[in-house]
Amino acid sequence: AGPWPRAKLQRWLQEVGPDLGRCCVLVSTGALNPVHQGHRHMMDLARQRLTEEGYSVLGGWLSPSHRQYVDGKSRAYGVEAFETEDRVELTRLACASSDWLDVGLYECDERHAHWPDFPSVLKAASLDVQSAIAEAGLVGVTADVFYVCGEDLYSRSGLHRGLAWWSAELGVVVVSREGEGAAEDPGKKIFAVGVEKAPDTQTFSSTRLREALRRGDLAKIASMLPAGVSAEAVQESFTRAAKRSSSWVVVAQHEET
């Protein structure tokens, strides 16, 4: 499939053809530990916002983070870390019903000596998309790559500056959980979806999903999962996560008490 599965992107390229106009793809990175409805929803909201802005959205990827990052973060917080293979498979299932969204495999590739941060991930996606456009025979067509993130990451990473300064084709769509939302700056390719348009992003989180998994609350688990992802599949993955994370989860619980 390659680091950026192209089947859905290529389908859109064939359908739209040379009259693409202003086009883009979307990428969101994160632990996806595990994936939940909010991840899908924020991508749909970002796509809607950019469509309103006149973009043709050709595709998008939810990109599970590298094992080093997820394990390090999970150790720090004393929580379970899902296996990379499980995070990838659950995310693939979450995207299966979408005609434009897929799972990105570049970031979680174990061949990276160190986990790649999001600017490197976006640049890799950009290169792959331009390659796909060239292979489709669309001469002179370029696609922007928009990073879809929450307001917390947007704030702490200084993304109010945008990403175009680093690479001209990169932009940001920030999805707010609370507050008034980030200020848009189209000149810097910064767009925003305010909380009034994203009520579901306040309801779902991987933290709440893991809490339901610890309780074995299948009804609650199922209510937080995207279509195509079963509560039983996530519960099985969580059992493996709890086993591989038992040393640091126990240590963290001991230290908290």
PDB file of C-alpha atoms in Angstrom:
ATOM      1  CA  ALA A   1       0.000   0.000   0.000  1.00  0.00           C
ATOM      2  CA  GLY A   2       2.962   2.346   0.506  1.00  0.00           C
ATOM      3  CA  PRO A   3       3.388   4.860   3.322  1.00  0.00           C
ATOM      4  CA  TRP A   4       0.392   6.880   2.074  1.00  0.00           C
ATOM      5  CA  PRO A   5      -2.268   4.533   0.640  1.00  0.00           C
ATOM      6  CA  ARG A   6      -3.350   6.073  -2.646  1.00  0.00           C
ATOM      7  CA  ALA A   7      -6.384   4.110  -3.843  1.00  0.00           C
ATOM      8  CA  LYS A   8      -8.939   6.708  -2.732  1.00  0.00           C
ATOM      9  CA  LEU A   9      -6.744   9.639  -3.784  1.00  0.00           C
ATOM     10  CA  GLN A  10      -6.255   8.140  -7.253  1.00  0.00           C
ATOM     11  CA  ARG A  11      -9.995   7.621  -7.603  1.00  0.00           C
ATOM     12  CA  TRP A  12     -10.618  11.308  -6.897  1.00  0.00           C
ATOM     13  CA  LEU A  13      -7.856  12.338  -9.300  1.00  0.00           C
ATOM     14  CA  GLN A  14      -9.457  10.264 -12.057  1.00  0.00           C
ATOM     15  CA  GLU A  15     -12.921  11.670 -11.374  1.00  0.00           C
ATOM     16  CA  VAL A  16     -11.887  15.317 -11.181  1.00  0.00           C
ATOM     17  CA  GLY A  17      -9.307  15.184 -13.982  1.00  0.00           C
ATOM     18  CA  PRO A  18      -7.346  18.238 -15.130  1.00  0.00           C
ATOM     19  CA  ASP A  19      -9.955  20.767 -13.906  1.00  0.00           C
ATOM     20  CA  LEU A  20      -8.883  20.451 -10.303  1.00  0.00           C
ATOM     21  CA  GLY A  21      -8.591  24.135  -9.553  1.00  0.00           C
ATOM     22  CA  ARG A  22      -7.306  24.759  -6.042  1.00  0.00           C
ATOM     23  CA  CYS A  23      -6.887  21.373  -4.392  1.00  0.00           C
ATOM     24  CA  CYS A  24      -5.522  19.862  -1.204  1.00  0.00           C
ATOM     25  CA  VAL A  25      -5.249  16.813   1.017  1.00  0.00           C
ATOM     26  CA  LEU A  26      -5.613  16.621   4.802  1.00  0.00           C
ATOM     27  CA  VAL A  27      -3.369  14.942   7.365  1.00  0.00           C
ATOM     28  CA  SER A  28      -3.914  14.538  11.092  1.00  0.00           C
ATOM     29  CA  THR A  29      -1.301  12.950  13.332  1.00  0.00           C
ATOM     30  CA  GLY A  30      -1.763  11.535  16.812  1.00  0.00           C
ATOM     31  CA  ALA A  31      -1.379   8.535  19.064  1.00  0.00           C
ATOM     32  CA  LEU A  32      -4.817   7.197  18.035  1.00  0.00           C
ATOM     33  CA  ASN A  33      -4.581   5.197  21.221  1.00  0.00           C
ATOM     34  CA  PRO A  34      -7.198   4.159  20.204  1.00  0.00           C
ATOM     35  CA  VAL A  35      -9.082   5.852  17.376  1.00  0.00           C
ATOM     36  CA  HIS A  36     -12.592   7.169  18.142  1.00  0.00           C
ATOM     37  CA  GLN A  37     -15.435   9.033  16.429  1.00  0.00           C
ATOM     38  CA  GLY A  38     -13.913  12.413  17.193  1.00  0.00           C
ATOM     39  CA  HIS A  39     -10.925  11.701  14.950  1.00  0.00           C
ATOM     40  CA  ARG A  40     -13.150  11.036  11.953  1.00  0.00           C
ATOM     41  CA  HIS A  41     -15.417  13.948  12.814  1.00  0.00           C
ATOM     42  CA  MET A  42     -12.646  16.536  12.962  1.00  0.00           C
ATOM     43  CA  MET A  43     -11.407  15.462   9.525  1.00  0.00           C
ATOM     44  CA  ASP A  44     -14.923  15.790   8.094  1.00  0.00           C
ATOM     45  CA  LEU A  45     -15.238  19.266   9.622  1.00  0.00           C
ATOM     46  CA  ALA A  46     -11.883  20.327   8.191  1.00  0.00           C
ATOM     47  CA  ARG A  47     -12.877  19.037   4.769  1.00  0.00           C
ATOM     48  CA  GLN A  48     -16.142  20.976   4.947  1.00  0.00           C
ATOM     49  CA  ARG A  49     -14.341  24.198   5.937  1.00  0.00           C
ATOM     50  CA  LEU A  50     -11.824  23.946   3.089  1.00  0.00           C
ATOM     51  CA  THR A  51     -14.554  23.104   0.598  1.00  0.00           C
ATOM     52  CA  GLU A  52     -16.291  26.320   1.686  1.00  0.00           C
ATOM     53  CA  GLU A  53     -13.016  28.087   0.970  1.00  0.00           C
ATOM     54  CA  GLY A  54     -13.025  26.771  -2.618  1.00  0.00           C
ATOM     55  CA  TYR A  55     -10.660  23.831  -2.289  1.00  0.00           C
ATOM     56  CA  SER A  56     -11.192  20.448  -3.899  1.00  0.00           C
ATOM     57  CA  VAL A  57     -10.260  18.016  -1.117  1.00  0.00           C
ATOM     58  CA  LEU A  58      -8.709  15.019  -2.860  1.00  0.00           C
ATOM     59  CA  GLY A  59      -8.043  12.821   0.135  1.00  0.00           C
ATOM     60  CA  GLY A  60      -6.894  12.619   3.717  1.00  0.00           C
ATOM     61  CA  TRP A  61      -5.023  10.447   6.163  1.00  0.00           C
ATOM     62  CA  LEU A  62      -5.233   9.762   9.876  1.00  0.00           C
ATOM     63  CA  SER A  63      -1.609   9.100  10.768  1.00  0.00           C
ATOM     64  CA  PRO A  64      -0.890   6.955  13.864  1.00  0.00           C
ATOM     65  CA  SER A  65       2.212   8.140  15.686  1.00  0.00           C
ATOM     66  CA  HIS A  66       5.431   6.161  16.010  1.00  0.00           C
ATOM     67  CA  ARG A  67       5.720   3.578  18.784  1.00  0.00           C
ATOM     68  CA  GLN A  68       8.492   5.581  20.476  1.00  0.00           C
ATOM     69  CA  TYR A  69       6.215   8.588  20.855  1.00  0.00           C
ATOM     70  CA  VAL A  70       3.166   6.622  22.000  1.00  0.00           C
ATOM     71  CA  ASP A  71       5.069   4.480  24.497  1.00  0.00           C
ATOM     72  CA  GLY A  72       6.901   7.499  25.889  1.00  0.00           C
ATOM     73  CA  LYS A  73       3.701   9.486  26.320  1.00  0.00           C
ATOM     74  CA  SER A  74       1.872   6.495  27.805  1.00  0.00           C
ATOM     75  CA  ARG A  75       4.659   5.849  30.302  1.00  0.00           C
ATOM     76  CA  ALA A  76       4.620   9.498  31.345  1.00  0.00           C
ATOM     77  CA  TYR A  77       0.871   9.399  32.002  1.00  0.00           C
ATOM     78  CA  GLY A  78       0.774   5.840  33.314  1.00  0.00           C
ATOM     79  CA  VAL A  79      -1.736   4.614  30.736  1.00  0.00           C
ATOM     80  CA  GLU A  80      -1.986   1.688  28.363  1.00  0.00           C
ATOM     81  CA  ALA A  81      -0.251   1.878  24.978  1.00  0.00           C
ATOM     82  CA  PHE A  82      -1.848  -0.027  22.133  1.00  0.00           C
ATOM     83  CA  GLU A  83       0.379  -2.027  19.820  1.00  0.00           C
ATOM     84  CA  THR A  84       1.275  -0.168  16.637  1.00  0.00           C
ATOM     85  CA  GLU A  85      -0.304  -2.913  14.539  1.00  0.00           C
ATOM     86  CA  ASP A  86      -3.562  -2.577  16.474  1.00  0.00           C
ATOM     87  CA  ARG A  87      -3.630   1.206  16.216  1.00  0.00           C
ATOM     88  CA  VAL A  88      -3.071   0.955  12.469  1.00  0.00           C
ATOM     89  CA  GLU A  89      -5.711  -1.733  11.942  1.00  0.00           C
ATOM     90  CA  LEU A  90      -8.355   0.029  14.052  1.00  0.00           C
ATOM     91  CA  THR A  91      -7.685   3.268  12.183  1.00  0.00           C
ATOM     92  CA  ARG A  92      -7.919   1.447   8.849  1.00  0.00           C
ATOM     93  CA  LEU A  93     -11.300   0.067   9.894  1.00  0.00           C
ATOM     94  CA  ALA A  94     -12.396   3.550  11.007  1.00  0.00           C
ATOM     95  CA  CYS A  95     -11.594   4.898   7.540  1.00  0.00           C
ATOM     96  CA  ALA A  96     -12.952   1.968   5.533  1.00  0.00           C
ATOM     97  CA  SER A  97     -16.421   3.461   5.017  1.00  0.00           C
ATOM     98  CA  SER A  98     -15.027   6.818   3.855  1.00  0.00           C
ATOM     99  CA  ASP A  99     -14.553   7.497   0.149  1.00  0.00           C
ATOM    100  CA  TRP A 100     -11.688   9.922   0.804  1.00  0.00           C
ATOM    101  CA  LEU A 101     -10.051   9.132   4.149  1.00  0.00           C
ATOM    102  CA  ASP A 102      -7.422   6.456   4.845  1.00  0.00           C
ATOM    103  CA  VAL A 103      -4.756   5.482   7.380  1.00  0.00           C
ATOM    104  CA  GLY A 104      -1.269   6.940   6.928  1.00  0.00           C
ATOM    105  CA  LEU A 105       1.589   4.480   7.448  1.00  0.00           C
ATOM    106  CA  TYR A 106       4.628   6.731   7.103  1.00  0.00           C
ATOM    107  CA  GLU A 107       4.819   8.091  10.640  1.00  0.00           C
ATOM    108  CA  CYS A 108       4.484   4.770  12.475  1.00  0.00           C
ATOM    109  CA  ASP A 109       7.028   2.944  10.284  1.00  0.00           C
ATOM    110  CA  GLU A 110       9.436   1.156  12.628  1.00  0.00           C
ATOM    111  CA  ARG A 111      12.318   1.827  10.243  1.00  0.00           C
ATOM    112  CA  HIS A 112      12.492   5.414  11.502  1.00  0.00           C
ATOM    113  CA  ALA A 113      15.392   5.656  13.942  1.00  0.00           C
ATOM    114  CA  HIS A 114      13.454   8.342  15.802  1.00  0.00           C
ATOM    115  CA  TRP A 115       9.776   9.240  15.606  1.00  0.00           C
ATOM    116  CA  PRO A 116       9.151  11.915  12.963  1.00  0.00           C
ATOM    117  CA  ASP A 117       7.456  15.112  14.106  1.00  0.00           C
ATOM    118  CA  PHE A 118       4.460  16.451  12.231  1.00  0.00           C
ATOM    119  CA  PRO A 119       6.293  18.883   9.872  1.00  0.00           C
ATOM    120  CA  SER A 120       8.347  15.977   8.509  1.00  0.00           C
ATOM    121  CA  VAL A 121       5.213  13.852   8.219  1.00  0.00           C
ATOM    122  CA  LEU A 122       3.426  16.585   6.267  1.00  0.00           C
ATOM    123  CA  LYS A 123       6.362  17.056   3.916  1.00  0.00           C
ATOM    124  CA  ALA A 124       6.502  13.313   3.244  1.00  0.00           C
ATOM    125  CA  ALA A 125       2.777  13.323   2.479  1.00  0.00           C
ATOM    126  CA  SER A 126       3.216  16.304   0.173  1.00  0.00           C
ATOM    127  CA  LEU A 127       5.932  14.589  -1.840  1.00  0.00           C
ATOM    128  CA  ASP A 128       3.820  11.460  -2.186  1.00  0.00           C
ATOM    129  CA  VAL A 129       0.736  13.394  -3.287  1.00  0.00           C
ATOM    130  CA  GLN A 130       2.689  15.314  -5.916  1.00  0.00           C
ATOM    131  CA  SER A 131       4.050  12.001  -7.170  1.00  0.00           C
ATOM    132  CA  ALA A 132       0.507  10.621  -7.436  1.00  0.00           C
ATOM    133  CA  ILE A 133      -0.625  13.728  -9.345  1.00  0.00           C
ATOM    134  CA  ALA A 134       2.290  13.385 -11.769  1.00  0.00           C
ATOM    135  CA  GLU A 135       1.561   9.691 -12.302  1.00  0.00           C
ATOM    136  CA  ALA A 136      -2.042  10.629 -13.108  1.00  0.00           C
ATOM    137  CA  GLY A 137      -0.706  12.793 -15.927  1.00  0.00           C
ATOM    138  CA  LEU A 138      -2.021  16.055 -14.488  1.00  0.00           C
ATOM    139  CA  VAL A 139       0.598  18.525 -15.665  1.00  0.00           C
ATOM    140  CA  GLY A 140       1.021  21.745 -13.696  1.00  0.00           C
ATOM    141  CA  VAL A 141      -1.284  20.653 -10.869  1.00  0.00           C
ATOM    142  CA  THR A 142      -0.137  21.059  -7.263  1.00  0.00           C
ATOM    143  CA  ALA A 143      -1.929  20.239  -4.024  1.00  0.00           C
ATOM    144  CA  ASP A 144      -1.662  21.928  -0.662  1.00  0.00           C
ATOM    145  CA  VAL A 145      -1.369  19.739   2.435  1.00  0.00           C
ATOM    146  CA  PHE A 146      -3.375  20.880   5.458  1.00  0.00           C
ATOM    147  CA  TYR A 147      -2.534  19.735   8.951  1.00  0.00           C
ATOM    148  CA  VAL A 148      -5.695  19.116  10.979  1.00  0.00           C
ATOM    149  CA  CYS A 149      -5.166  19.511  14.718  1.00  0.00           C
ATOM    150  CA  GLY A 150      -6.828  20.510  17.957  1.00  0.00           C
ATOM    151  CA  GLU A 151      -6.436  23.902  19.540  1.00  0.00           C
ATOM    152  CA  ASP A 152      -4.146  22.611  22.304  1.00  0.00           C
ATOM    153  CA  LEU A 153      -1.509  21.412  19.813  1.00  0.00           C
ATOM    154  CA  TYR A 154      -2.059  24.498  17.681  1.00  0.00           C
ATOM    155  CA  SER A 155      -1.287  26.753  20.650  1.00  0.00           C
ATOM    156  CA  ARG A 156       1.706  24.950  22.112  1.00  0.00           C
ATOM    157  CA  SER A 157       3.378  24.386  18.726  1.00  0.00           C
ATOM    158  CA  GLY A 158       3.215  27.989  17.622  1.00  0.00           C
ATOM    159  CA  LEU A 159       1.032  27.156  14.653  1.00  0.00           C
ATOM    160  CA  HIS A 160      -0.462  30.657  14.685  1.00  0.00           C
ATOM    161  CA  ARG A 161       2.533  31.397  12.453  1.00  0.00           C
ATOM    162  CA  GLY A 162       1.222  28.844   9.988  1.00  0.00           C
ATOM    163  CA  LEU A 163       3.380  26.317   8.154  1.00  0.00           C
ATOM    164  CA  ALA A 164       3.759  28.005   4.777  1.00  0.00           C
ATOM    165  CA  TRP A 165       6.956  29.680   6.012  1.00  0.00           C
ATOM    166  CA  TRP A 166       8.469  26.199   6.276  1.00  0.00           C
ATOM    167  CA  SER A 167       7.074  24.880   3.008  1.00  0.00           C
ATOM    168  CA  ALA A 168       4.776  26.876   0.742  1.00  0.00           C
ATOM    169  CA  GLU A 169       2.190  24.128   0.180  1.00  0.00           C
ATOM    170  CA  LEU A 170       1.488  23.519   3.885  1.00  0.00           C
ATOM    171  CA  GLY A 171      -1.476  24.889   5.811  1.00  0.00           C
ATOM    172  CA  VAL A 172      -3.386  24.320   9.058  1.00  0.00           C
ATOM    173  CA  VAL A 173      -6.995  23.667  10.016  1.00  0.00           C
ATOM    174  CA  VAL A 174      -7.507  23.956  13.775  1.00  0.00           C
ATOM    175  CA  VAL A 175     -10.537  22.343  15.400  1.00  0.00           C
ATOM    176  CA  SER A 176     -11.495  23.811  18.769  1.00  0.00           C
ATOM    177  CA  ARG A 177     -12.737  21.797  21.734  1.00  0.00           C
ATOM    178  CA  GLU A 178     -13.655  24.831  23.813  1.00  0.00           C
ATOM    179  CA  GLY A 179     -13.496  28.592  23.783  1.00  0.00           C
ATOM    180  CA  GLU A 180     -13.951  30.862  20.782  1.00  0.00           C
ATOM    181  CA  GLY A 181     -11.597  29.021  18.436  1.00  0.00           C
ATOM    182  CA  ALA A 182      -8.431  30.111  16.706  1.00  0.00           C
ATOM    183  CA  ALA A 183      -8.282  33.194  14.501  1.00  0.00           C
ATOM    184  CA  GLU A 184      -8.171  32.439  10.795  1.00  0.00           C
ATOM    185  CA  ASP A 185      -5.441  33.854   8.581  1.00  0.00           C
ATOM    186  CA  PRO A 186      -6.008  32.777   4.957  1.00  0.00           C
ATOM    187  CA  GLY A 187      -2.776  34.487   3.921  1.00  0.00           C
ATOM    188  CA  LYS A 188      -0.901  31.984   6.090  1.00  0.00           C
ATOM    189  CA  LYS A 189      -3.256  29.149   5.065  1.00  0.00           C
ATOM    190  CA  ILE A 190      -4.738  28.965   8.564  1.00  0.00           C
ATOM    191  CA  PHE A 191      -8.410  28.029   8.816  1.00  0.00           C
ATOM    192  CA  ALA A 192     -10.514  27.166  11.839  1.00  0.00           C
ATOM    193  CA  VAL A 193     -13.593  25.250  12.873  1.00  0.00           C
ATOM    194  CA  GLY A 194     -15.075  26.784  16.007  1.00  0.00           C
ATOM    195  CA  VAL A 195     -16.607  24.850  18.876  1.00  0.00           C
ATOM    196  CA  GLU A 196     -20.132  25.704  17.748  1.00  0.00           C
ATOM    197  CA  LYS A 197     -19.536  23.572  14.650  1.00  0.00           C
ATOM    198  CA  ALA A 198     -17.802  20.740  16.482  1.00  0.00           C
ATOM    199  CA  PRO A 199     -19.905  19.595  19.454  1.00  0.00           C
ATOM    200  CA  ASP A 200     -18.823  15.969  19.106  1.00  0.00           C
ATOM    201  CA  THR A 201     -15.160  16.837  19.596  1.00  0.00           C
ATOM    202  CA  GLN A 202     -15.987  17.594  23.236  1.00  0.00           C
ATOM    203  CA  THR A 203     -17.662  14.215  23.773  1.00  0.00           C
ATOM    204  CA  PHE A 204     -15.068  11.788  22.487  1.00  0.00           C
ATOM    205  CA  SER A 205     -11.490  11.260  23.607  1.00  0.00           C
ATOM    206  CA  SER A 206      -9.072   8.357  23.752  1.00  0.00           C
ATOM    207  CA  THR A 207      -8.804   8.936  27.498  1.00  0.00           C
ATOM    208  CA  ARG A 208     -12.548   8.403  28.009  1.00  0.00           C
ATOM    209  CA  LEU A 209     -12.508   5.448  25.678  1.00  0.00           C
ATOM    210  CA  ARG A 210      -9.702   3.778  27.649  1.00  0.00           C
ATOM    211  CA  GLU A 211     -11.658   4.408  30.859  1.00  0.00           C
ATOM    212  CA  ALA A 212     -14.651   2.578  29.362  1.00  0.00           C
ATOM    213  CA  LEU A 213     -12.350  -0.217  28.217  1.00  0.00           C
ATOM    214  CA  ARG A 214     -11.007  -0.679  31.744  1.00  0.00           C
ATOM    215  CA  ARG A 215     -14.578  -1.030  32.993  1.00  0.00           C
ATOM    216  CA  GLY A 216     -15.492  -3.393  30.164  1.00  0.00           C
ATOM    217  CA  ASP A 217     -18.460  -1.148  29.353  1.00  0.00           C
ATOM    218  CA  LEU A 218     -19.182  -2.427  25.836  1.00  0.00           C
ATOM    219  CA  ALA A 219     -22.173  -0.135  25.307  1.00  0.00           C
ATOM    220  CA  LYS A 220     -20.140   2.968  26.160  1.00  0.00           C
ATOM    221  CA  ILE A 221     -17.223   1.730  24.071  1.00  0.00           C
ATOM    222  CA  ALA A 222     -19.457   1.130  21.056  1.00  0.00           C
ATOM    223  CA  SER A 223     -21.002   4.613  21.366  1.00  0.00           C
ATOM    224  CA  MET A 224     -17.568   6.226  20.946  1.00  0.00           C
ATOM    225  CA  LEU A 225     -16.310   4.192  17.998  1.00  0.00           C
ATOM    226  CA  PRO A 226     -16.513   5.062  14.289  1.00  0.00           C
ATOM    227  CA  ALA A 227     -18.657   2.905  12.028  1.00  0.00           C
ATOM    228  CA  GLY A 228     -16.791  -0.240  11.066  1.00  0.00           C
ATOM    229  CA  VAL A 229     -14.907  -0.569  14.360  1.00  0.00           C
ATOM    230  CA  SER A 230     -16.444  -3.057  16.771  1.00  0.00           C
ATOM    231  CA  ALA A 231     -16.306  -2.780  20.547  1.00  0.00           C
ATOM    232  CA  GLU A 232     -15.088  -6.382  20.689  1.00  0.00           C
ATOM    233  CA  ALA A 233     -12.146  -5.660  18.376  1.00  0.00           C
ATOM    234  CA  VAL A 234     -11.084  -2.671  20.453  1.00  0.00           C
ATOM    235  CA  GLN A 235     -11.498  -4.660  23.672  1.00  0.00           C
ATOM    236  CA  GLU A 236      -9.204  -7.392  22.317  1.00  0.00           C
ATOM    237  CA  SER A 237      -6.627  -4.780  21.333  1.00  0.00           C
ATOM    238  CA  PHE A 238      -6.911  -3.154  24.746  1.00  0.00           C
ATOM    239  CA  THR A 239      -6.245  -6.492  26.457  1.00  0.00           C
ATOM    240  CA  ARG A 240      -2.972  -6.715  24.546  1.00  0.00           C
ATOM    241  CA  ALA A 241      -2.198  -3.078  25.379  1.00  0.00           C
ATOM    242  CA  ALA A 242      -2.801  -3.612  29.091  1.00  0.00           C
ATOM    243  CA  LYS A 243      -0.507  -6.635  29.094  1.00  0.00           C
ATOM    244  CA  ARG A 244       2.397  -4.925  27.310  1.00  0.00           C
ATOM    245  CA  SER A 245       1.999  -1.759  29.426  1.00  0.00           C
ATOM    246  CA  SER A 246       1.499  -3.436  32.801  1.00  0.00           C
ATOM    247  CA  SER A 247       4.873  -2.459  34.249  1.00  0.00           C
ATOM    248  CA  TRP A 248       4.530   1.275  33.743  1.00  0.00           C
ATOM    249  CA  VAL A 249       0.782   1.407  34.420  1.00  0.00           C
ATOM    250  CA  VAL A 250       1.346  -0.305  37.785  1.00  0.00           C
ATOM    251  CA  VAL A 251       4.314   1.955  38.560  1.00  0.00           C
ATOM    252  CA  ALA A 252       2.317   5.083  37.711  1.00  0.00           C
ATOM    253  CA  GLN A 253      -0.604   3.982  39.868  1.00  0.00           C
ATOM    254  CA  HIS A 254       1.771   3.255  42.742  1.00  0.00           C
ATOM    255  CA  GLU A 255       3.444   6.648  42.421  1.00  0.00           C
ATOM    256  CA  GLU A 256       0.112   8.476  42.323  1.00  0.00           C
ATOM    257  CA  THR A 257      -0.950   6.881  45.590  1.00  0.00           C
TER     258      THR A 257
END
